[in-house]
XYZ file of C-alpha atoms in Angstrom:
652
model
C 0.000 0.000 0.000
C 2.855 2.291 0.859
C 4.592 1.527 -2.466
C 1.381 2.262 -4.362
C 1.080 5.585 -2.578
C 4.702 6.348 -3.365
C 4.253 5.320 -7.005
C 1.165 7.465 -7.287
C 3.086 10.343 -5.786
C 5.885 9.813 -8.314
C 3.337 9.717 -11.135
C 1.857 12.925 -9.774
C 5.287 14.557 -9.640
C 6.043 13.243 -13.118
C 2.935 14.803 -14.650
C 2.777 17.861 -12.441
C 5.857 19.496 -13.918
C 4.780 19.073 -17.579
C 1.248 20.199 -16.715
C 2.577 23.333 -15.018
C 4.962 23.957 -17.911
C 2.174 23.421 -20.435
C -0.155 25.704 -18.479
C 2.456 28.452 -18.267
C 3.377 27.937 -21.898
C -0.289 28.020 -22.908
C -0.873 31.265 -21.063
C 2.301 32.725 -22.545
C 1.380 31.617 -26.052
C -2.124 33.018 -25.711
C -0.701 36.372 -24.683
C 1.833 36.094 -27.473
C -0.857 35.374 -30.076
C -2.878 38.371 -28.869
C 0.112 40.689 -29.138
C 1.106 39.181 -32.474
C -2.396 39.751 -33.818
C -2.352 43.383 -32.685
C 1.095 43.914 -34.142
C 0.113 42.407 -37.494
C -2.988 44.587 -37.673
C -0.956 47.675 -36.825
C 1.620 46.834 -39.499
C -1.133 46.254 -42.048
C -2.631 49.656 -41.253
C 0.816 51.273 -41.363
C 1.498 49.692 -44.747
C -1.884 50.836 -46.050
C -1.256 54.343 -44.702
C 2.141 54.419 -46.426
C 0.578 53.364 -49.725
C -2.048 56.081 -49.340
C 0.694 58.639 -48.652
C 2.544 57.509 -51.782
C -0.627 57.733 -53.847
C -1.287 61.245 -52.481
C 2.286 62.233 -53.346
C 1.846 60.921 -56.901
C -1.354 62.995 -57.197
C 0.360 66.177 -55.945
C 3.366 65.643 -58.235
C 1.128 65.024 -61.254
C -0.831 68.255 -60.673
C 2.397 70.221 -60.092
C 3.805 68.939 -63.395
C 0.589 69.965 -65.165
C 0.913 73.471 -63.666
C 4.517 73.716 -64.876
C 3.686 72.535 -68.395
C 0.695 74.870 -68.742
C 2.725 77.798 -67.343
C 5.439 77.059 -69.909
C 2.891 77.278 -72.720
C 1.415 80.457 -71.214
C 4.834 82.113 -71.020
C 5.452 81.434 -74.702
C 2.246 83.081 -75.950
C 1.527 86.738 -76.532
C -1.600 88.761 -77.231
C -1.658 87.322 -80.739
C -3.145 84.156 -79.306
C -6.498 85.949 -79.018
C -6.620 85.983 -82.825
C -9.217 83.342 -83.696
C -7.319 82.323 -86.829
C -4.213 81.477 -84.807
C -5.676 80.217 -81.545
C -7.498 77.025 -82.592
C -4.375 75.333 -83.958
C -2.167 76.476 -81.081
C -4.739 75.412 -78.488
C -4.881 71.981 -80.112
C -1.127 71.700 -79.504
C -1.683 72.538 -75.819
C -4.548 70.021 -75.527
C -2.580 67.198 -77.155
C 0.587 67.924 -75.173
C -1.291 67.752 -71.850
C -3.576 64.843 -72.753
C -6.708 66.903 -72.126
C -10.144 66.756 -73.700
C -10.477 70.483 -74.333
C -8.246 73.567 -74.312
C -9.169 77.207 -74.340
C -7.993 80.738 -73.768
C -9.945 83.651 -72.298
C -9.260 87.356 -72.430
C -9.419 89.650 -69.415
C -13.172 90.103 -69.868
C -13.888 86.358 -69.620
C -14.589 85.757 -73.304
C -13.117 82.331 -74.060
C -12.189 80.634 -77.339
C -12.003 76.815 -77.305
C -9.779 74.668 -79.509
C -12.883 73.306 -81.286
C -13.810 76.856 -82.389
C -16.564 77.503 -79.822
C -16.770 80.780 -77.928
C -17.869 80.783 -74.284
C -18.184 83.307 -71.482
C -16.392 82.161 -68.304
C -15.982 85.486 -66.560
C -18.240 84.449 -63.667
C -16.283 81.240 -62.947
C -14.313 81.072 -59.696
C -11.225 79.657 -61.381
C -11.143 82.561 -63.889
C -11.101 85.246 -61.187
C -8.415 83.444 -59.171
C -6.255 82.788 -62.234
C -6.427 86.472 -63.211
C -4.669 87.084 -59.871
C -1.649 85.122 -61.229
C -2.622 81.837 -59.562
C -2.734 78.343 -61.051
C -6.098 76.698 -60.377
C -7.558 73.189 -60.427
C -11.360 73.093 -60.166
C -14.280 70.942 -61.155
C -16.363 73.511 -62.993
C -20.069 73.267 -63.889
C -19.434 75.505 -66.931
C -17.761 72.553 -68.704
C -19.491 69.146 -68.819
C -19.011 65.784 -70.521
C -21.562 63.918 -72.646
C -23.385 62.768 -69.498
C -23.606 66.266 -68.054
C -20.897 65.794 -65.414
C -18.596 68.714 -64.649
C -15.089 68.593 -66.121
C -11.837 69.177 -64.285
C -10.199 72.466 -65.306
C -6.504 73.377 -64.890
C -5.680 77.016 -65.609
C -2.635 79.310 -65.834
C -2.380 83.110 -66.089
C -1.373 84.529 -69.467
C 1.023 87.381 -68.721
C 2.020 90.010 -71.272
C 4.387 92.901 -70.436
C 4.246 92.072 -66.736
C 0.447 92.036 -66.372
C -2.143 89.281 -66.610
C -4.064 89.685 -69.866
C -5.965 86.420 -69.944
C -6.239 82.778 -68.874
C -5.013 79.604 -70.609
C -6.856 76.447 -69.487
C -7.413 72.763 -70.296
C -10.347 70.488 -69.383
C -10.355 66.776 -68.428
C -13.225 64.349 -68.013
C -13.247 61.883 -65.114
C -11.380 59.116 -66.945
C -8.719 61.492 -68.286
C -8.217 62.998 -64.814
C -7.885 59.518 -63.274
C -5.196 58.644 -65.800
C -3.478 61.994 -65.209
C -3.290 61.609 -61.411
C -2.716 57.797 -61.397
C -5.832 57.350 -59.222
C -6.507 53.585 -59.330
C -8.384 51.027 -57.269
C -6.475 48.504 -55.167
C -6.917 44.765 -55.635
C -9.831 43.004 -53.965
C -12.338 44.843 -51.828
C -10.443 48.160 -51.783
C -10.951 51.398 -53.712
C -10.026 55.091 -53.703
C -11.816 58.446 -53.739
C -11.029 62.157 -53.777
C -13.338 64.323 -51.654
C -13.640 68.009 -50.804
C -13.087 69.260 -47.210
C -16.866 69.382 -46.679
C -17.098 65.693 -47.645
C -18.436 66.100 -51.207
C -17.119 63.501 -53.646
C -14.838 64.798 -56.393
C -13.674 61.616 -58.144
C -13.532 57.865 -57.584
C -11.109 55.209 -58.816
C -14.005 53.365 -60.454
C -17.695 52.553 -60.200
C -17.664 51.427 -56.570
C -20.110 52.450 -53.846
C -18.334 53.798 -50.766
C -20.510 51.903 -48.226
C -21.744 48.868 -50.107
C -18.527 48.277 -52.000
C -20.322 46.817 -55.042
C -19.742 47.804 -58.657
C -23.424 48.458 -59.367
C -23.236 51.842 -57.689
C -21.404 54.881 -58.929
C -18.806 56.694 -56.861
C -19.633 60.045 -58.446
C -23.290 59.701 -57.352
C -22.440 59.174 -53.662
C -22.447 62.970 -53.202
C -21.178 63.324 -49.591
C -19.145 60.931 -47.471
C -20.438 62.167 -44.112
C -24.084 61.803 -45.157
C -23.440 58.253 -46.382
C -21.740 57.271 -43.137
C -24.534 58.761 -41.018
C -27.131 56.832 -42.998
C -25.341 53.479 -43.147
C -22.840 53.244 -40.260
C -24.233 50.881 -37.609
C -21.276 51.299 -35.206
C -20.913 53.955 -32.509
C -19.932 56.658 -35.002
C -17.021 57.848 -32.839
C -14.438 57.113 -35.563
C -16.563 58.900 -38.150
C -16.516 61.963 -35.886
C -12.737 61.600 -35.711
C -12.650 61.519 -39.530
C -14.625 64.774 -39.722
C -12.444 66.445 -37.068
C -9.190 65.378 -38.771
C -10.347 66.589 -42.171
C -11.337 69.909 -40.602
C -7.805 70.190 -39.173
C -6.143 68.955 -42.432
C -4.775 65.820 -40.750
C -4.506 62.275 -42.074
C -5.496 59.100 -40.246
C -7.580 55.915 -40.166
C -11.281 55.564 -39.288
C -13.588 52.546 -39.251
C -17.278 51.962 -39.899
C -19.678 49.010 -40.077
C -22.402 48.657 -42.693
C -24.537 45.579 -43.311
C -22.392 43.568 -40.909
C -19.236 44.310 -42.921
C -16.401 46.169 -41.232
C -14.403 48.594 -43.391
C -11.647 51.112 -42.781
C -11.037 54.542 -44.306
C -7.419 55.685 -44.715
C -7.358 59.422 -45.506
C -4.567 61.869 -46.329
C -4.748 65.575 -47.308
C -3.706 66.606 -50.809
C -1.810 69.787 -51.649
C -4.529 70.940 -54.073
C -7.706 72.786 -53.005
C -7.604 71.153 -49.531
C -8.899 67.970 -51.169
C -8.520 64.601 -49.449
C -7.474 61.205 -50.813
C -9.550 58.427 -49.210
C -8.788 54.699 -49.534
C -11.529 52.312 -48.400
C -10.426 48.783 -47.448
C -12.313 45.871 -45.935
C -11.323 44.546 -42.538
C -11.131 41.040 -43.983
C -8.414 42.056 -46.465
C -6.402 43.663 -43.654
C -6.818 40.848 -41.152
C -6.720 37.851 -43.472
C -3.134 36.959 -42.511
C -3.790 37.295 -38.791
C -6.207 34.357 -38.547
C -3.875 31.909 -40.266
C -0.963 32.841 -38.001
C -3.124 32.512 -34.866
C -4.225 29.049 -36.011
C -0.608 28.032 -36.385
C 0.103 29.323 -32.891
C -2.687 27.229 -31.315
C -1.661 24.189 -33.360
C 1.808 24.605 -31.964
C 0.296 24.830 -28.477
C -1.585 21.533 -29.015
C 1.626 19.815 -30.090
C 3.389 21.144 -27.037
C 0.646 19.760 -24.762
C 1.163 16.291 -26.263
C 4.919 16.437 -25.923
C 7.150 16.430 -22.896
C 8.505 19.453 -21.103
C 11.860 19.020 -22.767
C 10.224 19.148 -26.185
C 8.369 22.298 -25.145
C 11.644 23.910 -24.118
C 13.186 22.928 -27.439
C 10.238 24.310 -29.356
C 10.411 27.508 -27.314
C 14.076 27.902 -28.233
C 13.376 27.055 -31.879
C 10.452 29.492 -31.990
C 12.680 32.227 -30.594
C 15.272 31.499 -33.264
C 12.640 31.426 -35.992
C 11.193 34.756 -34.891
C 14.557 36.379 -35.446
C 14.765 34.871 -38.921
C 11.175 35.931 -39.586
C 11.997 39.587 -38.896
C 14.964 39.442 -41.270
C 12.930 37.644 -43.908
C 10.114 40.174 -43.619
C 12.622 42.962 -44.221
C 13.988 41.190 -47.312
C 10.482 40.532 -48.578
C 9.473 44.149 -48.001
C 12.428 45.418 -50.019
C 11.808 42.856 -52.767
C 8.125 43.823 -52.864
C 8.993 47.490 -53.386
C 11.481 46.567 -56.110
C 8.995 44.483 -58.050
C 6.152 46.958 -57.578
C 8.323 49.786 -58.866
C 9.510 47.636 -61.789
C 5.907 46.880 -62.714
C 4.967 50.548 -62.569
C 7.925 51.723 -64.645
C 8.124 48.807 -67.071
C 7.501 50.984 -70.155
C 10.599 53.142 -69.518
C 14.280 52.750 -68.723
C 14.476 50.979 -65.353
C 17.354 51.767 -62.995
C 18.228 49.793 -59.843
C 21.092 51.228 -57.778
C 22.365 49.046 -54.929
C 24.166 51.411 -52.537
C 25.559 48.677 -50.295
C 27.008 46.595 -53.149
C 27.895 49.637 -55.325
C 26.099 48.331 -58.404
C 23.942 50.020 -61.050
C 21.668 47.964 -63.313
C 19.665 49.213 -66.319
C 17.127 47.293 -68.329
C 17.471 46.844 -72.090
C 15.414 49.971 -72.856
C 18.353 52.306 -72.186
C 20.101 51.759 -75.509
C 16.803 51.772 -77.399
C 15.695 55.119 -75.913
C 19.024 56.995 -75.569
C 20.994 55.400 -78.423
C 24.011 54.091 -76.509
C 24.933 51.606 -73.810
C 26.004 53.242 -70.502
C 29.559 52.355 -69.536
C 28.981 52.980 -65.816
C 28.182 49.791 -63.918
C 28.733 51.114 -60.398
C 27.698 54.192 -58.459
C 31.389 55.089 -58.042
C 31.772 55.232 -61.828
C 28.711 57.466 -62.172
C 30.210 59.863 -59.598
C 33.382 60.021 -61.714
C 33.182 62.683 -64.422
C 35.365 60.486 -66.661
C 32.990 57.504 -66.826
C 29.702 59.218 -66.028
C 27.062 59.411 -68.760
C 25.394 62.349 -66.923
C 26.222 65.932 -67.895
C 28.981 67.247 -65.620
C 26.933 70.340 -64.723
C 24.029 68.138 -63.576
C 26.119 65.446 -61.880
C 26.448 67.066 -58.436
C 22.723 67.787 -58.314
C 21.887 64.158 -59.141
C 24.282 62.802 -56.500
C 22.869 65.150 -53.840
C 19.333 63.947 -54.549
C 20.511 60.321 -54.347
C 21.827 60.771 -50.827
C 19.331 63.168 -49.232
C 16.593 62.074 -46.818
C 13.654 62.441 -49.229
C 12.078 59.099 -50.167
C 10.825 60.095 -53.640
C 12.200 62.588 -56.137
C 11.750 63.812 -59.722
C 14.691 65.525 -61.414
C 15.632 66.569 -64.945
C 19.162 66.039 -66.227
C 21.091 65.696 -69.466
C 22.124 62.187 -70.530
C 25.178 61.724 -72.755
C 27.960 63.869 -71.306
C 31.298 62.980 -72.938
C 29.881 59.766 -74.387
C 27.152 60.799 -76.839
C 25.030 63.737 -77.912
C 23.216 65.015 -74.830
C 19.535 64.196 -74.394
C 17.226 65.671 -71.752
C 15.759 62.995 -69.468
C 13.355 62.919 -66.548
C 14.534 60.729 -63.655
C 11.820 59.601 -61.230
C 13.081 57.444 -58.389
C 12.263 56.172 -54.924
C 14.623 55.120 -52.160
C 14.413 51.998 -50.015
C 15.711 52.440 -46.474
C 16.669 49.804 -43.943
C 15.347 49.726 -40.386
C 17.961 52.294 -39.344
C 16.985 54.866 -41.976
C 19.988 54.257 -44.238
C 19.497 54.182 -48.012
C 19.924 50.639 -49.357
C 18.577 50.851 -52.902
C 17.391 53.461 -55.381
C 14.794 52.374 -57.919
C 13.575 54.613 -60.698
C 12.939 55.246 -64.342
C 14.516 57.424 -66.991
C 12.214 58.993 -69.582
C 13.373 60.771 -72.731
C 11.878 64.293 -72.569
C 14.363 65.858 -74.987
C 11.804 66.858 -77.620
C 9.444 68.343 -75.034
C 12.263 70.141 -73.185
C 13.814 71.617 -76.305
C 10.389 72.622 -77.618
C 9.751 74.572 -74.429
C 13.228 76.114 -74.668
C 12.558 77.117 -78.288
C 9.261 78.688 -77.305
C 10.998 80.573 -74.516
C 13.799 81.698 -76.864
C 11.281 82.881 -79.458
C 9.371 84.818 -76.827
C 12.562 86.491 -75.550
C 14.311 87.275 -78.858
C 14.071 90.373 -81.015
C 12.945 89.103 -84.459
C 15.242 91.386 -86.495
C 18.551 91.243 -84.613
C 18.224 88.027 -82.650
C 19.238 89.822 -79.439
C 17.133 89.736 -76.301
C 14.043 91.877 -76.602
C 13.379 94.732 -74.182
C 11.206 92.739 -71.752
C 13.500 89.713 -71.588
C 16.696 91.763 -71.264
C 15.302 93.919 -68.449
C 14.008 90.775 -66.740
C 17.416 89.066 -66.790
C 19.149 92.250 -65.676
C 16.752 92.755 -62.775
C 17.103 89.133 -61.652
C 20.904 89.367 -61.763
C 21.138 92.694 -59.930
C 18.754 91.547 -57.189
C 20.402 88.138 -56.874
C 23.953 87.000 -57.495
C 25.173 90.418 -58.631
C 23.688 92.580 -55.867
C 27.072 93.167 -54.198
C 29.156 93.827 -57.349
C 29.956 96.831 -59.550
C 28.174 96.852 -62.922
C 27.801 99.213 -65.896
C 24.656 99.860 -67.924
C 24.988 101.243 -71.468
C 22.404 102.738 -73.823
C 23.694 102.625 -77.431
C 21.997 104.769 -80.074
C 22.743 104.706 -83.837
C 23.533 108.208 -85.023
C 21.272 109.721 -87.720
C 19.433 106.444 -88.185
C 16.302 108.206 -89.446
C 18.335 109.760 -92.260
C 19.641 106.308 -93.180
C 16.076 105.043 -93.570
C 14.960 108.179 -95.425
C 17.901 108.249 -97.856
C 18.849 104.595 -98.377
C 15.598 102.847 -97.469
C 14.454 100.540 -94.692
C 16.315 97.525 -96.132
C 19.623 99.303 -95.572
C 18.370 100.492 -92.174
C 17.589 96.919 -91.141
C 21.005 95.805 -92.426
C 22.682 98.440 -90.240
C 20.875 97.176 -87.136
C 21.639 93.542 -87.982
C 25.357 94.165 -88.544
C 25.574 96.236 -85.376
C 23.840 93.503 -83.308
C 26.229 90.867 -84.668
C 29.212 93.004 -83.723
C 27.824 93.560 -80.208
C 27.654 89.806 -79.633
C 31.351 89.368 -80.409
C 32.563 92.610 -78.777
C 31.018 92.222 -75.339
C 31.711 89.332 -72.987
C 29.547 86.217 -72.977
C 28.626 87.018 -69.362
C 27.267 90.458 -70.304
C 23.561 90.901 -71.062
C 22.935 92.452 -74.501
C 19.497 93.429 -75.834
C 17.564 95.739 -78.107
C 15.617 98.555 -76.464
C 13.645 99.287 -79.624
C 14.119 101.190 -82.861
C 17.801 102.069 -83.210
C 18.608 101.789 -79.487
C 20.402 98.919 -77.784
C 21.355 98.213 -74.181
C 24.169 96.328 -72.440
C 24.731 95.348 -68.811
C 28.445 94.764 -68.262
C 28.641 92.560 -65.201
C 31.339 92.667 -62.512
C 33.585 95.442 -63.845
C 36.665 96.779 -61.965
C 35.792 100.491 -62.310
C 33.758 103.109 -64.138
C 36.836 104.074 -66.174
C 36.962 100.531 -67.505
C 33.340 100.775 -68.669
C 33.996 104.151 -70.333
C 37.069 102.785 -72.138
C 35.056 99.818 -73.433
C 32.318 102.148 -74.661
C 34.908 104.308 -76.430
C 36.479 101.196 -77.996
C 33.087 100.082 -79.273
C 32.518 103.482 -80.877
C 35.780 103.060 -82.825
C 34.852 99.487 -83.704
C 31.538 100.636 -85.160
C 33.250 103.253 -87.332
C 35.618 100.618 -88.753
C 32.680 98.259 -89.132
C 30.787 100.764 -91.276
C 33.777 101.059 -93.664
C 34.528 97.307 -93.816
C 30.972 96.074 -94.394
C 30.427 98.104 -97.594
C 27.357 99.801 -96.182
C 25.887 102.612 -98.249
C 26.214 105.032 -95.348
C 28.642 105.991 -92.601
C 28.026 104.201 -89.308
C 28.558 105.629 -85.826
C 26.940 105.368 -82.412
C 26.469 107.427 -79.271
C 26.706 105.703 -75.909
C 25.483 106.704 -72.452
C 27.023 104.830 -69.495
C 25.892 104.523 -65.865
C 27.780 102.638 -63.165
C 26.347 101.496 -59.838
C 26.604 98.822 -57.167
C 23.101 99.372 -55.776
C 21.347 97.013 -58.193
C 18.480 99.311 -59.312
C 18.063 98.727 -63.076
C 15.474 101.509 -63.475
C 17.844 104.038 -61.936
C 20.747 102.819 -64.079
C 18.618 103.186 -67.198
C 17.607 106.731 -66.236
C 21.227 107.790 -65.578
C 22.545 106.153 -68.771
C 19.823 107.907 -70.766
C 20.939 111.273 -69.329
C 24.512 110.497 -70.334
C 23.345 109.584 -73.856
C 21.484 112.891 -74.139
C 24.690 114.680 -73.162
C 26.588 112.945 -75.988
C 23.868 113.838 -78.497
C 23.962 117.471 -77.406
C 27.756 117.567 -77.916
C 27.641 116.406 -81.520
C 27.072 112.622 -81.332
C 29.616 109.918 -82.191
C 31.005 109.472 -78.709
C 30.320 108.295 -75.194
C 29.703 109.774 -71.754
C 29.471 108.357 -68.238
C 27.088 109.632 -65.595
C 28.846 110.572 -62.337
C 27.070 111.823 -59.234
C 28.024 115.156 -57.737
C 30.415 116.181 -60.518
C 30.138 119.232 -62.727
C 31.873 119.643 -66.072
C 31.890 122.073 -68.954
C 30.025 119.520 -71.020
C 27.060 119.050 -68.679
C 25.963 118.511 -65.118
C 26.995 115.278 -63.484
C 28.589 113.857 -66.651
C 32.046 112.886 -67.817
C 32.314 112.359 -71.592
C 34.633 110.887 -74.165
C 33.798 112.063 -77.702
C 35.952 111.916 -80.806
C 35.937 114.808 -83.311
C 34.150 114.415 -86.583
C 36.216 114.555 -89.776
C 35.200 118.128 -90.582
C 35.739 119.403 -87.013
C 38.985 121.357 -86.780
C 39.009 121.504 -83.002
C 40.305 118.699 -80.817
C 37.626 117.154 -78.636
C 38.429 114.516 -76.017
C 37.748 113.511 -72.483
């Protein structure tokens, strides 16, 4: 009896320890599964929030690029665009370049001409008034509708002539065109996207999906207002919906949940940079939590196995599970990076793909590079790209590209010239995203290169045409004054500079005696000589008629400027004799020197100096000097050569 009691006690001791271990392990695993489930849900929401942020960034970048393109067209047009015979064809170019459905231009009174020849009045539209205040606008305007009567999206830019807004250039997009423009697309499965106004009114959806029901029989554009829909259909407490309204009122992003028809869904919302609009992604709880259930099942299966095994096996499994968790974290990091690589490759598959591995110092291009840019890049590592010898990037753009590679911004869009010393340079757009490790260090850069050479050079040609004087090819008055003002208020504000006004002597007589053809030839020859005589850093332009202007940048002294003006006078006299012109050629030059950077004041002083030269017999130069008096005029010092029939000696 005693042995039986002892044996029973031994059996009890034998099973007590495993039971206690199993109980403790079960409690620990239950707690672990709960925390794991919460962590997985949080990571799913974080990943969804990150995707929404990326989608919002793509939207903002797309609209910004549209603003830039439309502004570039607006800068290249003058008042002649209001001519109906010219406008239709030129507006068609704008519409095709921007992928829009319509394009139009309105004068300051609101009278608009469309590219299809129609005339409309848009003066009462909100976007017209704001654009006339020199602001780019994006609106959904009732004045323009599609075939089904839905308002079109309108992007507008001010049309500035001679420093003032004279009209509005605009393009119109229907819903499908605007979705393609902003890359607004539905996610896989039971997830979809919307753009709403701050008051909750729907602007655009990624497709025909009902916000609450989630079916494709509804229409996102007919949902009208998100808050009204949630109030009518949300069967939960409504607290998160109130949070959604409060966050949107404060221009904050976040996540809110609602329940409709027994189905739980979540709204991920982020503010956009345009019109205080919001990007809203709707996802079902089942799609977010689908991985959680399978992992919890595995955890409880593991617990059942541990109950059936001995304590030693439980300890071994505990150690193995701990080891596996560490591998799981590393594997998740590798999978996350691989997922971003493949997703980016899928998105950019129609362009030149670039994968830069910072850690391994490797650069890989797909086969499209040679097809698009006409040569095979020699650089195979990032170190070779940094080297000006092997780099295929223009040396003036290289530092900018490297700085953007290594800064803290995740996504970037830059323009650079491809070719360098290797081939003829081609303008390219480089869009890329960076993949960081857990410590915030850049591991990879993934992006695409797009050939924008034709578009870039077209814009440059338009800009050059708008800035050039048609007869001489020099900068016109507006462009020259603009560059001078920018220089004097910027990089040259602390230097000494000279402004010259150059006037052709007796030019009216040349036209009257020899004709306007000879007069034009005189101006053309003189402009050509000015290009070669003055430095490439100087700004040379035509004021109008027979007057020209020059800003000599960073000069050592006023005497230097006066000597250069005198030398140019002599050069012009020789030029008139050597070019076989029908008339003698000479100029009068007024010079003003200042370090204060006021172009209007320089022009006024140089004009006074020019008047002094004219009053003294022309064919010479004079410099305006404050506080000085001379026998030739107040505040002026002159240098004028005698004419051939003048018996007196005239000098400084």
